[in-house]
GROMACS .gro file of C-alpha atoms in nm:
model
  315
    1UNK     CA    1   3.232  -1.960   1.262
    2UNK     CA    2   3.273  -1.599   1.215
    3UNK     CA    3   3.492  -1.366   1.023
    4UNK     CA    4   3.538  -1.015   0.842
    5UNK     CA    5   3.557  -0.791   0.631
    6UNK     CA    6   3.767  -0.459   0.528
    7UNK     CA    7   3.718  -0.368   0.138
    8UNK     CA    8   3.536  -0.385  -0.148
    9UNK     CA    9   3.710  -0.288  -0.493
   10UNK     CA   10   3.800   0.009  -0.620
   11UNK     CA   11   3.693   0.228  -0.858
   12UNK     CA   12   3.382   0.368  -1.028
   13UNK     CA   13   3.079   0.209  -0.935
   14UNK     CA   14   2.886  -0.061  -1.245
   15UNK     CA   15   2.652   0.036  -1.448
   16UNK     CA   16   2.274  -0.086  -1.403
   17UNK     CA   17   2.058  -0.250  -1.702
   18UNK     CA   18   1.710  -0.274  -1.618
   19UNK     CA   19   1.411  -0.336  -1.869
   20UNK     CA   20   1.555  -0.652  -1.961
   21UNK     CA   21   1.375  -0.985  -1.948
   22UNK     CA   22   1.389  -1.370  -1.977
   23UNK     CA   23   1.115  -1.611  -2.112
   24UNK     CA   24   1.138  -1.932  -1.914
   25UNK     CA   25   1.084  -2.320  -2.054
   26UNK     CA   26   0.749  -2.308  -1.760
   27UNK     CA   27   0.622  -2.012  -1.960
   28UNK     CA   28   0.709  -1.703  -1.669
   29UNK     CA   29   0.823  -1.439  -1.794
   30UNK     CA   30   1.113  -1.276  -1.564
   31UNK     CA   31   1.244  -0.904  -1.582
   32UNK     CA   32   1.553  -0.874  -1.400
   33UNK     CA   33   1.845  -0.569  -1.353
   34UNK     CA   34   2.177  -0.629  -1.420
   35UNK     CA   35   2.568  -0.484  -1.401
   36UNK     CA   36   2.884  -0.584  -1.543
   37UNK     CA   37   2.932  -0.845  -1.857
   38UNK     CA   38   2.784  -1.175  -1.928
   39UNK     CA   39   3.024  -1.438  -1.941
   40UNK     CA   40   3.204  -1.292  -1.559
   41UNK     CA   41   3.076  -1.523  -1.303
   42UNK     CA   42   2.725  -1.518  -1.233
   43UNK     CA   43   2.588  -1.330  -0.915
   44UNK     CA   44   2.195  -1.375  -0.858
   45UNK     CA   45   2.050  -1.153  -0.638
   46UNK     CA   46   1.700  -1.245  -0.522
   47UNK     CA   47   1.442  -1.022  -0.340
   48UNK     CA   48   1.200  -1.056  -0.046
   49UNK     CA   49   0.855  -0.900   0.025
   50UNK     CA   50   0.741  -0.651  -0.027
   51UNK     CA   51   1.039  -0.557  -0.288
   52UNK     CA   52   1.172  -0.610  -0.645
   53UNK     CA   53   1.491  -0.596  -0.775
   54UNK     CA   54   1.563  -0.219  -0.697
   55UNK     CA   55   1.650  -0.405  -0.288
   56UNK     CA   56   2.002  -0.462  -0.479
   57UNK     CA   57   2.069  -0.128  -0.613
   58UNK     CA   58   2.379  -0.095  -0.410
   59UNK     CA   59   2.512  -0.450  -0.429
   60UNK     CA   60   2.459  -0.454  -0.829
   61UNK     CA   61   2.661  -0.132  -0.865
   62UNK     CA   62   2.944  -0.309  -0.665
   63UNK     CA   63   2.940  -0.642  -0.800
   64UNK     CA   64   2.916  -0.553  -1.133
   65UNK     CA   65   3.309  -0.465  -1.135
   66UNK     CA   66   3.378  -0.876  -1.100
   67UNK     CA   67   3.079  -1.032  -1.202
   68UNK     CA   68   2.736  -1.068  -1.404
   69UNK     CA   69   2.532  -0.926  -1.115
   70UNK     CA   70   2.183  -1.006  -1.217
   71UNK     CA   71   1.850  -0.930  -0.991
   72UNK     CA   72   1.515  -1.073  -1.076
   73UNK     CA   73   1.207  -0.981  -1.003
   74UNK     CA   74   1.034  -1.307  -0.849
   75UNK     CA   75   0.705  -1.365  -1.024
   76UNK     CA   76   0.434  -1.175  -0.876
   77UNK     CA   77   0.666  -0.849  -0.859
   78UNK     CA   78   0.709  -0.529  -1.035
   79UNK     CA   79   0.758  -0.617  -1.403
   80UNK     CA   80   0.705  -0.995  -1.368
   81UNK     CA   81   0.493  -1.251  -1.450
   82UNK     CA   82   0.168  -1.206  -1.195
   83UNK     CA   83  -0.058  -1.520  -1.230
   84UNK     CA   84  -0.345  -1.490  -1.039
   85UNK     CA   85  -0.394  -1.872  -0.911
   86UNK     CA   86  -0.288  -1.939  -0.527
   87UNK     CA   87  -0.080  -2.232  -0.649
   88UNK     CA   88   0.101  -2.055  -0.877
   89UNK     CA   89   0.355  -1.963  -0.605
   90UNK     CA   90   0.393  -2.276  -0.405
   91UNK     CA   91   0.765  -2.285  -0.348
   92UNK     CA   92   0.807  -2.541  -0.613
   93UNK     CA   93   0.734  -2.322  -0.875
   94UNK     CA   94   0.932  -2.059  -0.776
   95UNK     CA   95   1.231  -2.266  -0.730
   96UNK     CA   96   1.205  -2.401  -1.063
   97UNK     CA   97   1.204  -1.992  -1.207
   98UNK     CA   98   1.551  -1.977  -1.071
   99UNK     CA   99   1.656  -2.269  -1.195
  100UNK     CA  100   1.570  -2.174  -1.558
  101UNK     CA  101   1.652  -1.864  -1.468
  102UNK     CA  102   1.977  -1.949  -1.450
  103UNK     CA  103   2.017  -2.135  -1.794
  104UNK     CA  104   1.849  -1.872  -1.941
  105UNK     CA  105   2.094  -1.670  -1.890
  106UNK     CA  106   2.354  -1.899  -2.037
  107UNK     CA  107   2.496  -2.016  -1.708
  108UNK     CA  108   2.489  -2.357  -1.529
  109UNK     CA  109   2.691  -2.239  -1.167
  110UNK     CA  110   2.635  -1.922  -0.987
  111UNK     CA  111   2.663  -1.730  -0.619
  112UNK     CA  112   2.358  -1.670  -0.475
  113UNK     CA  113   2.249  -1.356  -0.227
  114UNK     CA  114   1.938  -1.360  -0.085
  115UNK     CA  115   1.725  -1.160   0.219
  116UNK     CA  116   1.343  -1.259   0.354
  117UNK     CA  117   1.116  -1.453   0.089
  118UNK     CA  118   1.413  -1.508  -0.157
  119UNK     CA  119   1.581  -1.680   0.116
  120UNK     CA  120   1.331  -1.887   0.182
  121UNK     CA  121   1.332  -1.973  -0.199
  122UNK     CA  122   1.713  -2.030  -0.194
  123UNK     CA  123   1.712  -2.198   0.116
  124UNK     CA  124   1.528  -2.473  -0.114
  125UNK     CA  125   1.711  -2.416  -0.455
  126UNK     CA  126   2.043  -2.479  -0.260
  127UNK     CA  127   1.894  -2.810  -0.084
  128UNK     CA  128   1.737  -2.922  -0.417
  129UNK     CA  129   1.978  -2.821  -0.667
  130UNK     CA  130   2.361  -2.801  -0.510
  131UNK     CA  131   2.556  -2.838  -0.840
  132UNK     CA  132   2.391  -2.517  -0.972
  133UNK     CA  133   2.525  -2.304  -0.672
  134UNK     CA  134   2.875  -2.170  -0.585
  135UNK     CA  135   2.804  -2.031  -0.252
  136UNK     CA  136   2.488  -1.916  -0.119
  137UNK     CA  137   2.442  -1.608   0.068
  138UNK     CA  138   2.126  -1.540   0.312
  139UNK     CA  139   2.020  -1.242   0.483
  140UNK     CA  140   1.759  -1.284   0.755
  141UNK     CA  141   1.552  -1.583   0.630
  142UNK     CA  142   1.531  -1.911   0.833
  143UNK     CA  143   1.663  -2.216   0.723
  144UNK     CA  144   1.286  -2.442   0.688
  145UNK     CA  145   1.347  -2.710   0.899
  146UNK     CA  146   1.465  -2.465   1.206
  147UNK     CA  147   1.169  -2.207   1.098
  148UNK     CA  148   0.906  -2.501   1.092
  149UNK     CA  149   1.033  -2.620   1.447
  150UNK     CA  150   1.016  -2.238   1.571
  151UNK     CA  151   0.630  -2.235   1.432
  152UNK     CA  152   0.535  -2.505   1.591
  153UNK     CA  153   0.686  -2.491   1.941
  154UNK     CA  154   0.822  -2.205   2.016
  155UNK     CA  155   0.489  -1.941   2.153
  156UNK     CA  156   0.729  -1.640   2.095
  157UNK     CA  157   0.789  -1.732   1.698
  158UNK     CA  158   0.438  -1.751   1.679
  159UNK     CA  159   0.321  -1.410   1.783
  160UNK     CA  160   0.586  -1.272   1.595
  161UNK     CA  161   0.496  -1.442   1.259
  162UNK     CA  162   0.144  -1.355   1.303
  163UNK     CA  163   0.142  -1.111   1.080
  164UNK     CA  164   0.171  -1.429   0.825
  165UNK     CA  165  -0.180  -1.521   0.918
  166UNK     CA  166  -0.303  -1.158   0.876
  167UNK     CA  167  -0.160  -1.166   0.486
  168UNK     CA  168  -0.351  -1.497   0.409
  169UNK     CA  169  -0.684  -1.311   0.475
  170UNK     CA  170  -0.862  -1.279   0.171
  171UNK     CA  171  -0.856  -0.872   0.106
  172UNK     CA  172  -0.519  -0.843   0.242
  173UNK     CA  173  -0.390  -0.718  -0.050
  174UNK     CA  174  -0.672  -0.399  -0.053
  175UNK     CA  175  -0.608  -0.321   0.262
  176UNK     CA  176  -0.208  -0.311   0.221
  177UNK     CA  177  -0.232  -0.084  -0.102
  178UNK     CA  178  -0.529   0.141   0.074
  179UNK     CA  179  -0.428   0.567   0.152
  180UNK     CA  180  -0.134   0.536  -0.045
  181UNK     CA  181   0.018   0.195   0.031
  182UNK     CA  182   0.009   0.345   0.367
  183UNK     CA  183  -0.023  -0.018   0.572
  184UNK     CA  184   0.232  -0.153   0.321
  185UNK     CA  185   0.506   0.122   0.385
  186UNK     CA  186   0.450   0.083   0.760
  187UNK     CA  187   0.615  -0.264   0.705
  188UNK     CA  188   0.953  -0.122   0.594
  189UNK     CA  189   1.024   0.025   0.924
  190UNK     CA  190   1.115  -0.094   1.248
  191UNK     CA  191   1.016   0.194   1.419
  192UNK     CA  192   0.674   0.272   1.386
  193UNK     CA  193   0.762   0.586   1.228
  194UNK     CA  194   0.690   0.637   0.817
  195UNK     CA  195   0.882   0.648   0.608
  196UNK     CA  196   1.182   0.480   0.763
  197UNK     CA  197   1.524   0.717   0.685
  198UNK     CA  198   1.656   0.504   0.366
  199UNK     CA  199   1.264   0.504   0.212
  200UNK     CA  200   1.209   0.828   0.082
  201UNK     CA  201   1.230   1.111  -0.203
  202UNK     CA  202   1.297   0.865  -0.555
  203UNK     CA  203   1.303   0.515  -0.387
  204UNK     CA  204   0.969   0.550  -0.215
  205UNK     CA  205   0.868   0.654  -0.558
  206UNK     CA  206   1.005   0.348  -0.718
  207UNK     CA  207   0.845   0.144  -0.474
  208UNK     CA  208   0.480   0.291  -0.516
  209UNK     CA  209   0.540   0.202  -0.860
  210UNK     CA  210   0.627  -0.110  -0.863
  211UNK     CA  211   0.349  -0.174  -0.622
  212UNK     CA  212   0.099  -0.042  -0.879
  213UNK     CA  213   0.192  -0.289  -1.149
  214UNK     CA  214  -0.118  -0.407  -1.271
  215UNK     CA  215  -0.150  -0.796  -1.202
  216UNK     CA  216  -0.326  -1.072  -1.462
  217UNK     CA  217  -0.654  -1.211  -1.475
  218UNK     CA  218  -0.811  -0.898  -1.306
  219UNK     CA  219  -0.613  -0.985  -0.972
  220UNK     CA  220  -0.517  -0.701  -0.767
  221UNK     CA  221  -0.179  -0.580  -0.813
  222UNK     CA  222  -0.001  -0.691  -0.467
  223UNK     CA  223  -0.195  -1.038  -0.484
  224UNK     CA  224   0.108  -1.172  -0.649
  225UNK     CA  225   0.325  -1.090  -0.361
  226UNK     CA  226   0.080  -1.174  -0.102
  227UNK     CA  227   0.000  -1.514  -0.246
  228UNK     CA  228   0.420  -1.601  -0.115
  229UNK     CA  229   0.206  -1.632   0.252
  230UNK     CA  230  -0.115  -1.792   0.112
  231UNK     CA  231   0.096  -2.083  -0.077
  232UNK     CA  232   0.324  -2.163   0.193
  233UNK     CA  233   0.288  -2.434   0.437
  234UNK     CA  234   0.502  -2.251   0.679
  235UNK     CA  235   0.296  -2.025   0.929
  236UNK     CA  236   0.177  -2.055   1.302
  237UNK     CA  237  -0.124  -2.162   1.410
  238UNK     CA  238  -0.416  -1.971   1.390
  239UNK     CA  239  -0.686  -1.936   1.717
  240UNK     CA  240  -0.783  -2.245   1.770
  241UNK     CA  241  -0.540  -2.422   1.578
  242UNK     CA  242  -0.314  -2.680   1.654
  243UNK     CA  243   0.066  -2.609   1.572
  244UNK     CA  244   0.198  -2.759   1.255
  245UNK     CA  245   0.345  -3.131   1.272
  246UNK     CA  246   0.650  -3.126   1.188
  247UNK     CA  247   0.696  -3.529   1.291
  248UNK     CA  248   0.716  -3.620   0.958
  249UNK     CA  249   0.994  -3.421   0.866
  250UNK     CA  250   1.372  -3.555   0.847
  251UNK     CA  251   1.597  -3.313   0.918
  252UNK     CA  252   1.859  -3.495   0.680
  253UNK     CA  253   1.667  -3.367   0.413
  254UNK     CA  254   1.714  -3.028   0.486
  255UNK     CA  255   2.091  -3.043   0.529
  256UNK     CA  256   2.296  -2.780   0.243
  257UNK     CA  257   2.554  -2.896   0.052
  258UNK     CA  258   2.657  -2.560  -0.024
  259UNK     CA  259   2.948  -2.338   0.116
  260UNK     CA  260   2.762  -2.057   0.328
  261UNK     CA  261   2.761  -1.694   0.465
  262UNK     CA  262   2.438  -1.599   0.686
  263UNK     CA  263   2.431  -1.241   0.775
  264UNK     CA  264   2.144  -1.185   1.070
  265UNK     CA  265   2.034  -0.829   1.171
  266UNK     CA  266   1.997  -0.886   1.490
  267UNK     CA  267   1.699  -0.647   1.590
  268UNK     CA  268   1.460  -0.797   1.320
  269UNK     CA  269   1.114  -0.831   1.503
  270UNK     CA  270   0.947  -1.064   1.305
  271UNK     CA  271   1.320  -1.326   1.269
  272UNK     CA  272   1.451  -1.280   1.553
  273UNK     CA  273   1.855  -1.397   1.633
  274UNK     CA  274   1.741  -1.755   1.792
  275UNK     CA  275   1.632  -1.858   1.401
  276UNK     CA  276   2.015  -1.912   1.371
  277UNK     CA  277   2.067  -2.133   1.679
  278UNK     CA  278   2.128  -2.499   1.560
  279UNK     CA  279   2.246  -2.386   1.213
  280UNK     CA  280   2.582  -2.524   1.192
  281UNK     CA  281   2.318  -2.894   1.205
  282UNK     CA  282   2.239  -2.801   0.894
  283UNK     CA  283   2.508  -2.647   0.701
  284UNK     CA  284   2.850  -2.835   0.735
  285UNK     CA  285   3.048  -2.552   0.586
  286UNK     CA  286   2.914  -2.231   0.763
  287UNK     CA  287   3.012  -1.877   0.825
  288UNK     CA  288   2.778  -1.662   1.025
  289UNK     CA  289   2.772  -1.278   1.068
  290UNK     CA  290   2.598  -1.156   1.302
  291UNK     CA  291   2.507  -0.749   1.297
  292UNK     CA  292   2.381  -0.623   1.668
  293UNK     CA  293   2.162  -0.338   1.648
  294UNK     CA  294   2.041  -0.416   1.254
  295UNK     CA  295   1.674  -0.481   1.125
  296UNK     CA  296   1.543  -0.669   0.910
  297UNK     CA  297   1.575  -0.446   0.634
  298UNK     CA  298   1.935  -0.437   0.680
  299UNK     CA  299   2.073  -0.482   0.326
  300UNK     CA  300   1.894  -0.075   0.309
  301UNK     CA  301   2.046   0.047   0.639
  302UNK     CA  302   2.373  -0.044   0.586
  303UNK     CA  303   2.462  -0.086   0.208
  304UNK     CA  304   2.792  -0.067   0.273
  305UNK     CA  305   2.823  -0.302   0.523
  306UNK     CA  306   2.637  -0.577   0.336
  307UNK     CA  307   2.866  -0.538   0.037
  308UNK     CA  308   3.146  -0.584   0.280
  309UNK     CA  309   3.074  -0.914   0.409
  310UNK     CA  310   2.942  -1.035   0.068
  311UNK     CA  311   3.310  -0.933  -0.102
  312UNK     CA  312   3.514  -1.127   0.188
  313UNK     CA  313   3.302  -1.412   0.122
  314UNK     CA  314   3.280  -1.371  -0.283
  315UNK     CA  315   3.633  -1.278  -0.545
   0.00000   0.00000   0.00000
């Protein structure tokens, strides 16, 4: 199903409060942006790699007008909670964040938007906890069961999530943050060229600094981030490997009781357009947006756009 959009509202755009955080019940300790007045309806807003809260500048300043727009960053970011340990950021644990996240803030319903490794999160937190979401929203990330079918048989999924494999290396982190965090900005373009057009002048600053976060323990400070690909079961086989069996998996588990928009950049190298095939399996009450021509760092390219097709799904 497919459908559009043709406004946002009017008028000046919301204020942003950052350098505000949330102790959870698990002991994380969240810092998160925000726009607009608590006790409006709750919009979370959750991040991917390599980013932090600042990916929602544009959709916090909009949303703000009609809701408590609230971004986190996910432990392991920025101003967040950085344990050290591997396990700390099995999926699980992140999930659960959000969760208290959520009731921290004094609410017990809210709309999710999410793009890359906080889809993947919310992909879960929708399947696990349904009563606590509205609507979800998902920017280019897979839904797991279609993802873990693509890793395992599909040989052109795997070379393109290869990169996964490459992150799990111990050192990974050293060698992203090396000249400048000059491997790491080569991932936010689709181009080859560096920096892409929208990362530059103040938010390539902001980036570099929230890269340079010190971490806990003495870990480096990108190992939080990197550990997302070092706790996940979900990457391709490595040389030599066998792909993952997925035999044991029933899809009815992975179905989302949740009323959803997916918006898919359709030029995103690493996800590309065929994650979406089969979807509707999945998610009984489905909307899907495709945008030709996009990448995956969409919600930057086209701000506008995004807020678009978030409004005609969200009042």
């Amino acid at each position: 199903m497919t459908g559009s959009a043709t406004e946002t509202t009017m008028g000046a755009p919301a204020v942003i409060q950052h350098l505000q955080f949330a102790t959870l019940p698990n002991g994380t300790r969240l810092h998160y942006a925000s726009a607009g007045e608590r006790g409006k309806p709750l919009m979370l807003f959750v991040h991917g790699f390599p980013e932090f809260w600042y990916e929602w500048e544009a959709q916090l300043a909009e949303f703000g007008k009609t809701h408590f727009a609230v971004a986190p960053d996910l432990r392991g970011f920025n101003l967040s909670s950085k344990p050290a340990a591997v396990d700390a950021y099995r999926p699980k644990h992140i999930v659960e964040d959000l969760v208290q996240l959520i009731g921290a803030l004094g609410y017990d319903r809210c709309v999710v938007v999410a793009h890359d490794w906080g889809g993947a999160i919310c992909w879960n937190l929708a399947i696990q906890h349904p009563q606590l979401l509205e609507r979800l929203i998902i920017i280019n990330a897979p839904h797991p069961y279609l993802f873990a079918q693509a890793l395992a048989t599909d040989p052109k999924q795997q070379a393109a999530s290869a990169y996964m494999n490459w992150l799990r290396k111990p050192g990974s982190e050293q060698v992203l943050a090396a000249d400048n965090f000059a491997r790491l900005e080569a991932l936010l373009t689709a181009s080859g060229e560096q920096p892409a057009p929208w990362f530059s002048g103040e938010t390539r600053d902001k980036y570099r600094a929230a890269w340079s976060q010190p971490g806990e323990e003495g870990s480096h400070s990108l190992t939080g981030g990197v550990n997302y690909y070092r706790a996940s079961p979900m990457h391709p086989p490595g040389p030599g490997e066998p792909p993952p069996d997925i035999s044991r998996l029933d899809p009815a588990q992975f179905v989302v009781r949740v009323p959803m928009l997916v918006i898919w950049a359709e030029n995103d190298k690493a996800l590309p357009a065929s994650l979406v095939d089969g979807l509707d399996r999945f998610v009984p009450d489905l909307r899907l947006e495709r945008i030709p021509g996009a990448t995956h760092w969409v919600v930057h390219e086209q701000p506008e756009r995004i807020n678009l097709l978030i409004r005609s799904a969200v009042r």
